[in-house]
Coordinates of C-alpha atoms and ligand atoms in Angstrom, one line a residue:
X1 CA 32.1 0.6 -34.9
X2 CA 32.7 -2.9 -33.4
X3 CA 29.7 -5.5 -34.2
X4 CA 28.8 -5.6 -30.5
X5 CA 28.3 -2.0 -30.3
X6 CA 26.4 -2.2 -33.8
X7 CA 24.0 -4.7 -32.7
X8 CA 23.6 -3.3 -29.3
X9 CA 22.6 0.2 -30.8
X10 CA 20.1 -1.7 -33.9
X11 CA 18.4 -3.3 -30.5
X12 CA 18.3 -0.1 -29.0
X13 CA 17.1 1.8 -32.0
X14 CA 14.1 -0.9 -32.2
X15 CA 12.5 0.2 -29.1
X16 CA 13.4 4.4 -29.1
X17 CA 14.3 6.6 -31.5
X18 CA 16.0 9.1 -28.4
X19 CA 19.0 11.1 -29.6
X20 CA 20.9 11.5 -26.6
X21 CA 22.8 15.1 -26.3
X22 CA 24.6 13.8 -22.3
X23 CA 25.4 10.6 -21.4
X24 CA 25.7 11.0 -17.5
X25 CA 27.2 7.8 -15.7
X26 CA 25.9 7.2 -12.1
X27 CA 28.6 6.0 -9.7
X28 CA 28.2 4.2 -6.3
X29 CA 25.4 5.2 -4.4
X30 CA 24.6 7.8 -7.1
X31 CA 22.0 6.2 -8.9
X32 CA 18.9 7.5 -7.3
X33 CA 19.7 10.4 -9.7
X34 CA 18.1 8.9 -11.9
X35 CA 14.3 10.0 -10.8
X36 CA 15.0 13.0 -11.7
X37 CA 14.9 12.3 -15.7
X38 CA 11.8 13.9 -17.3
X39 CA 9.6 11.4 -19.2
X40 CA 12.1 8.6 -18.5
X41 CA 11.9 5.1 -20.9
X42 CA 14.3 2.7 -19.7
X43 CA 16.3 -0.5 -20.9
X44 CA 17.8 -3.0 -18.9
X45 CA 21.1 -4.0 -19.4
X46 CA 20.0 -7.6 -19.7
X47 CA 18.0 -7.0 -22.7
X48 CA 21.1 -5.3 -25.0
X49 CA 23.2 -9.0 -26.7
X50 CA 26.5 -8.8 -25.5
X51 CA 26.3 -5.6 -23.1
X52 CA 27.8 -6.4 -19.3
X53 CA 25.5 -6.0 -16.4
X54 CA 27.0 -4.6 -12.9
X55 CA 27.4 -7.0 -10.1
X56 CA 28.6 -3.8 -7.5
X57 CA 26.3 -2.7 -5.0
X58 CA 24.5 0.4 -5.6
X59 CA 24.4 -0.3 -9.2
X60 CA 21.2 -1.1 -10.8
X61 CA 22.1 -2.1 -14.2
X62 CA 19.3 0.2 -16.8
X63 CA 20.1 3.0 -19.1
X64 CA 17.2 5.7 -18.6
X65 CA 16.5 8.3 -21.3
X66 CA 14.7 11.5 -20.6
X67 CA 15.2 14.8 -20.3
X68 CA 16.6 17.6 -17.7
X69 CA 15.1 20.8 -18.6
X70 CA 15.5 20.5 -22.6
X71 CA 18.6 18.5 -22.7
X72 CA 17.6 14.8 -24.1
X73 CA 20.6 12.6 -21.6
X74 CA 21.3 9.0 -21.6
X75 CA 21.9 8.0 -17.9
X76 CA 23.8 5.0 -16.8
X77 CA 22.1 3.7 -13.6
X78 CA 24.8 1.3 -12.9
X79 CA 28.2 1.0 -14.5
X80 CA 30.2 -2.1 -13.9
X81 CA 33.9 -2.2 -13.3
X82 CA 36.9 -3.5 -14.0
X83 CA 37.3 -5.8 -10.8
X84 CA 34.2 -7.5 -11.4
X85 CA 36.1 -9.6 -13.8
X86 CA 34.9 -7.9 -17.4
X87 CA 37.8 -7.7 -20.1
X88 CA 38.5 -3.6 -20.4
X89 CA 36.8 -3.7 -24.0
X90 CA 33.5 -4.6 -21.8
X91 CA 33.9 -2.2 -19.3
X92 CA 34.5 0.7 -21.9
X93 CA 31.6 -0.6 -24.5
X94 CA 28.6 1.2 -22.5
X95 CA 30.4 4.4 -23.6
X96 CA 30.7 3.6 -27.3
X97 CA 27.2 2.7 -27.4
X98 CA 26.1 6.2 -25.8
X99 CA 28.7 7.9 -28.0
X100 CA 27.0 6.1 -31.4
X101 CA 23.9 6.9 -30.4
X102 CA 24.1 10.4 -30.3
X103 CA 25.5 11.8 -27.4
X104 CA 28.4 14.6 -27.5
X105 CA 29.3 14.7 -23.9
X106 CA 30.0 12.5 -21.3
X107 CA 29.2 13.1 -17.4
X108 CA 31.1 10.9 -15.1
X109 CA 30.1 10.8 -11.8
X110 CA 31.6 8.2 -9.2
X111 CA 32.7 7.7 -5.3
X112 CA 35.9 8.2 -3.9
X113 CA 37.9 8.1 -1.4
X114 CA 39.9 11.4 -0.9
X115 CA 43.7 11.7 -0.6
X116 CA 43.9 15.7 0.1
X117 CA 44.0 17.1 3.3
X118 CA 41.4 19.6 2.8
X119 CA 38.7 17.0 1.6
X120 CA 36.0 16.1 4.2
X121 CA 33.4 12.9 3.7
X122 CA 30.3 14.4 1.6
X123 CA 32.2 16.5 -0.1
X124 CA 32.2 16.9 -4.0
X125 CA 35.1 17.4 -6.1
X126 CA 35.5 18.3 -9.9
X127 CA 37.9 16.3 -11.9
X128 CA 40.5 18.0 -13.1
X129 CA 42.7 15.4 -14.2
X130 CA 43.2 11.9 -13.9
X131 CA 45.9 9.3 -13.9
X132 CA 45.6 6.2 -15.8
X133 CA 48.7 3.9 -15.2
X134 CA 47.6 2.1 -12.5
X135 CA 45.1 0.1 -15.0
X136 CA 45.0 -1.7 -18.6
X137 CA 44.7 1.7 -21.2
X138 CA 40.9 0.9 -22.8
X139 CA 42.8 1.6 -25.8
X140 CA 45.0 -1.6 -26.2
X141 CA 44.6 -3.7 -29.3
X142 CA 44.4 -2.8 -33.1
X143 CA 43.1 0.5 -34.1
X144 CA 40.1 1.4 -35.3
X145 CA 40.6 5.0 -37.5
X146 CA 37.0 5.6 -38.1
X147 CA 36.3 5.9 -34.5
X148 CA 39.7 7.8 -33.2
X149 CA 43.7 8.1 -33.7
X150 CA 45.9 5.6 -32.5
X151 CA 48.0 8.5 -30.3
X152 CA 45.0 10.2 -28.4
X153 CA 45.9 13.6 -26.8
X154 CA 45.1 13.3 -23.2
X155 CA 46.2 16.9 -22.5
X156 CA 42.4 18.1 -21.6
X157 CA 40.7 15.5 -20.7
X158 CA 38.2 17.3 -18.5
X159 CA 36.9 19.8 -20.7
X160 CA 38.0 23.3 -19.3
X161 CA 34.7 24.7 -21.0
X162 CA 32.6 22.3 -19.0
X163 CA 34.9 23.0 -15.8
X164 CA 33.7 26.8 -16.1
X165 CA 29.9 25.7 -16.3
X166 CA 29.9 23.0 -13.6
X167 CA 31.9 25.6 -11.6
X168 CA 28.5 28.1 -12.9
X169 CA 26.1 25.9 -11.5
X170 CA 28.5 24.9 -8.0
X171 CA 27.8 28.9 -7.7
X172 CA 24.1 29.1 -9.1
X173 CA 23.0 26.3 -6.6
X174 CA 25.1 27.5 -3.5
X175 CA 27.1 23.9 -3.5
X176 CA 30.4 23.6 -2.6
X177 CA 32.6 22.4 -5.1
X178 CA 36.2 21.7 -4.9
X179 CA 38.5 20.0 -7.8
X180 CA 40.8 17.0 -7.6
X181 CA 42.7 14.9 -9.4
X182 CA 41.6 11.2 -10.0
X183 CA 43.6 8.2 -9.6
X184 CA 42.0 4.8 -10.7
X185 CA 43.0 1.9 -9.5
X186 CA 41.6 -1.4 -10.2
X187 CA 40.3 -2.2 -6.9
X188 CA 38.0 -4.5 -5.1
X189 CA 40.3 -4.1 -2.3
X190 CA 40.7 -0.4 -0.9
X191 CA 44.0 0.4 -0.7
X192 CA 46.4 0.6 1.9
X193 CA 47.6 3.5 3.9
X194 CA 51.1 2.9 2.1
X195 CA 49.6 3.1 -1.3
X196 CA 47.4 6.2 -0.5
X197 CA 51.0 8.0 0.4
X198 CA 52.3 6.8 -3.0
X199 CA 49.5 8.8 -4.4
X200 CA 49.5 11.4 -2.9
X201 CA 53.0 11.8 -3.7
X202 CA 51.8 11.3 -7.5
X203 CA 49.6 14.7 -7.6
X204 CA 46.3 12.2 -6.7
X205 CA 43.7 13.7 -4.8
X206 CA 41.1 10.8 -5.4
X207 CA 41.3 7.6 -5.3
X208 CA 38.6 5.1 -6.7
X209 CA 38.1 1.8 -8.8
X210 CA 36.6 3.6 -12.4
X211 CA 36.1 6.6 -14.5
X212 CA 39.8 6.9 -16.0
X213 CA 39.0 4.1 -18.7
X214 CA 35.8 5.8 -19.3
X215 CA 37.0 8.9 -20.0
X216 CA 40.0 7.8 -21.9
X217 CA 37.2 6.0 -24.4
X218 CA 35.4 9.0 -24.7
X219 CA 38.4 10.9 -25.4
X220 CA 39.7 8.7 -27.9
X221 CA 36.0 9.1 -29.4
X222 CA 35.8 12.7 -29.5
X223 CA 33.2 13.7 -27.1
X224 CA 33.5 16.6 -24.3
X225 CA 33.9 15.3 -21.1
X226 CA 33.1 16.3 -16.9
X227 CA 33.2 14.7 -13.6
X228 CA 32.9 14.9 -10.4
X229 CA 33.9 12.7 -7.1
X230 CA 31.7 12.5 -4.2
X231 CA 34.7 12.0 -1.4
X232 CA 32.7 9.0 0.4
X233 CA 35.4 8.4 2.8
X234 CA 38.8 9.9 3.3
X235 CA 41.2 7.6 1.7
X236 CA 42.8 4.2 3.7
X237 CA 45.7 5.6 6.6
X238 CA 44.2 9.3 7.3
X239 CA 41.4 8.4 10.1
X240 CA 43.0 5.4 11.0
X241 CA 39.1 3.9 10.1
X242 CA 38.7 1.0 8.2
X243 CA 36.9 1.5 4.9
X244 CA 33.8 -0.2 3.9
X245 CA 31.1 -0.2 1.2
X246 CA 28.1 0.6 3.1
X247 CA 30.0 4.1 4.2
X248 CA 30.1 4.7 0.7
X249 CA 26.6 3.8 -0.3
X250 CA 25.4 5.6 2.8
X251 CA 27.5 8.9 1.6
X252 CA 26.1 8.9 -1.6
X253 CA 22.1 9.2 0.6
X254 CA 24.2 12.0 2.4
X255 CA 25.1 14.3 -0.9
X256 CA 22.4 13.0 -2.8
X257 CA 20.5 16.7 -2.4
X258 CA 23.2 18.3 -3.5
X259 CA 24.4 16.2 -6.3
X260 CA 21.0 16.7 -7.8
X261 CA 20.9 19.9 -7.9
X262 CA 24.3 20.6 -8.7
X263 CA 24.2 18.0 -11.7
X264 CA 20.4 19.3 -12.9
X265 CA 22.0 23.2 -13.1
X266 CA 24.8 21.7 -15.6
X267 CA 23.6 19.2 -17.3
X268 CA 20.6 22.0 -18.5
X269 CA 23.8 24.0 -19.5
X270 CA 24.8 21.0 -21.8
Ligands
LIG301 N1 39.3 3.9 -2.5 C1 38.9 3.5 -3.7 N2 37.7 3.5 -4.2 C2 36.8 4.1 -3.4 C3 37.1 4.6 -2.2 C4 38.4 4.5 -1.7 O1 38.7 4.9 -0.5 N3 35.9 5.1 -1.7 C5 35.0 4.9 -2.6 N4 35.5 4.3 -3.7

C-alpha cells in the first residue's frame, strides 16, 4: 500500500471503524444518491492528508458510510477527474483507499453522453465494456506485487455475475436498462461530431470523461466491479445541439427516481 493511501486510511480509521462491503462512486449530477444511506457518518475530502478534492460541478467532495438494506457501502459523493489537472495516481487513489478499507466491489456510476442510435437522454445504460486508450493507463509506473500483477487481465472487467443482478433489479424495479460500451476520454471539452464518429466506429456506445481508470484500479486490485451510464445528452453531431453541463446536471434531477431505486435493489444484492 502506497504511504498516501496508508495514512489516509489510519485518519479514517481514527474516526470509524466501518468495514465497507460496496464502494459506490456518484457521477455528475448523481450525488443526491447519497440520502439514501442508512445511518450515514460522513468525511470530507478536505480532512483526509494528501486525498484530491473535486472541483467539477455536481460533485460534492465527502465519502458517506452507511448502509442500504444490510449491505455496509462507502459512497463517493464527488469524484474528481482527470481534466481537473490531478496526476492519474490522484485520480485513482479514492479507489485504493475504499479497496484497503474493506470493500470488495466497486459501483461506478457516471454521466454520458450516448453514441448509439437507440439511446435517448435519461436513459440508463450498463457497462459492459470499456475502452481505455484514449487516457494515461492508472497503472503506469513501478509495480507494486502485494496489491496486483504487473499484466492485469482486462477480459471481464464488468463482472458478468454483477451484470445478471443489476439486470435482476432493472426487472425487480420495472427500470429500463440497456448496456453499452464506455469510452473515456479525458475531456473538459465535449467532443466533436468527428470524434463521436471515430467512436462509434470503435464499438463505443458512451462517451464521458471518467470511470475507465477507475475501474482499471479496481481491477488491478482484485475487487468485482459494475456500472452504469446515465445517457445525459446524446453524444456531440447527432442532434446537431450544442452540449453543455447544466443539461447534464439537470438529467441527472431527471433519472434521479430511477437511479435510486435501481441502484438500492442491487446494491442490497451485494
Ligand atoms: N461527452 C463526454 N462526457 C460527457 C458527455 C458527453 O457528451 N455527457 C456527459 N458527460
Amino acid at each position: 500500500m502506497s504511504q498516501t493511501v496508508e495514512s489516509i486510511v489510519r485518519c479514517i480509521r481514527e474516526k470509524t471503524g466501518f468495514v465497507p462491503r460496496v464502494a459506490l462512486t456518484l457521477g455528475s449530477g448523481l450525488g443526491d444518491y447519497a440520502g439514501q444511506l442508512r445511518d450515514a457518518s460522513e468525511i470530507p475530502y478536505r480532512e483526509l492528508p494528501g486525498f484530491p478534492v473535486s472541483t467539477a460541478p455536481g460533485h460534492a467532495g465527502r465519502f458517506l458510510l452507511g448502509y442500504v438494506g444490510e449491505v455496509p457501502v462507502i459512497c463517493m459523493q464527488g469524484r474528481v477527474h482527470y481534466y481537473e489537472g490531478y496526476s492519474m495516481d490522484e485520480v485513482v487513489l479514492p479507489v485504493r483507499v475504499m479497496r484497503a478499507l474493506g470493500a470488495e466491489t466497486l459501483f461506478l456510476t457516471n454521466a454520458a453522453g450516448g453514441i448509439r442510435a437507440d439511446y435517448r437522454p435519461g436513459d440508463l445504460a450498463m457497462l459492459t465494456d470499456h475502452i481505455s486508450c484514449f487516457v494515461p493507463n492508472p497503472l503506469i509506473g513501478p509495480n507494486d506485487d502485494a496489491e496486483g500483477v504487473r499484466f492485469p487481465d482486462m477480459s471481464h472487467v464488468y463482472e458478468p455475475e454483477l451484470q445478471e443482478l443489476l439486470m435482476s433489479a432493472a426487472r425487480e424495479t420495472g427500470v429500463t436498462l440497456k448496456t453499452g460500451v464506455y469510452a473515456q476520454l479525458t475531456g473538459p471539452s465535449f467532443e466533436t461530431p468527428a470524434e463521436i464518429r471515430m467512436l462509434r466506429t470503435l464499438g463505443a456506445d458512451l462517451a464521458g470523461m471518467s470511470t475507465v481508470v477507475e475501474a482499471i484500479t479496481a481491477a488491478y486490485a482484485g475487487m468485482r466491479i459494475c456500472g452504469i451510464s446515465l445517457v445525459s445528452n446524446l453524444a456531440a453531431g447527432i442532434t446537431g445541439q450544442p452540449l453543455s453541463e447544466e443539461e447534464v446536471i439537470e438529467a441527472g434531477r431527471e433519472a434521479s427516481d430511477r437511479f435510486t431505486r435501481l441502484v438500492t435493489a442491487a446494491v442490497r444484492k451485494m
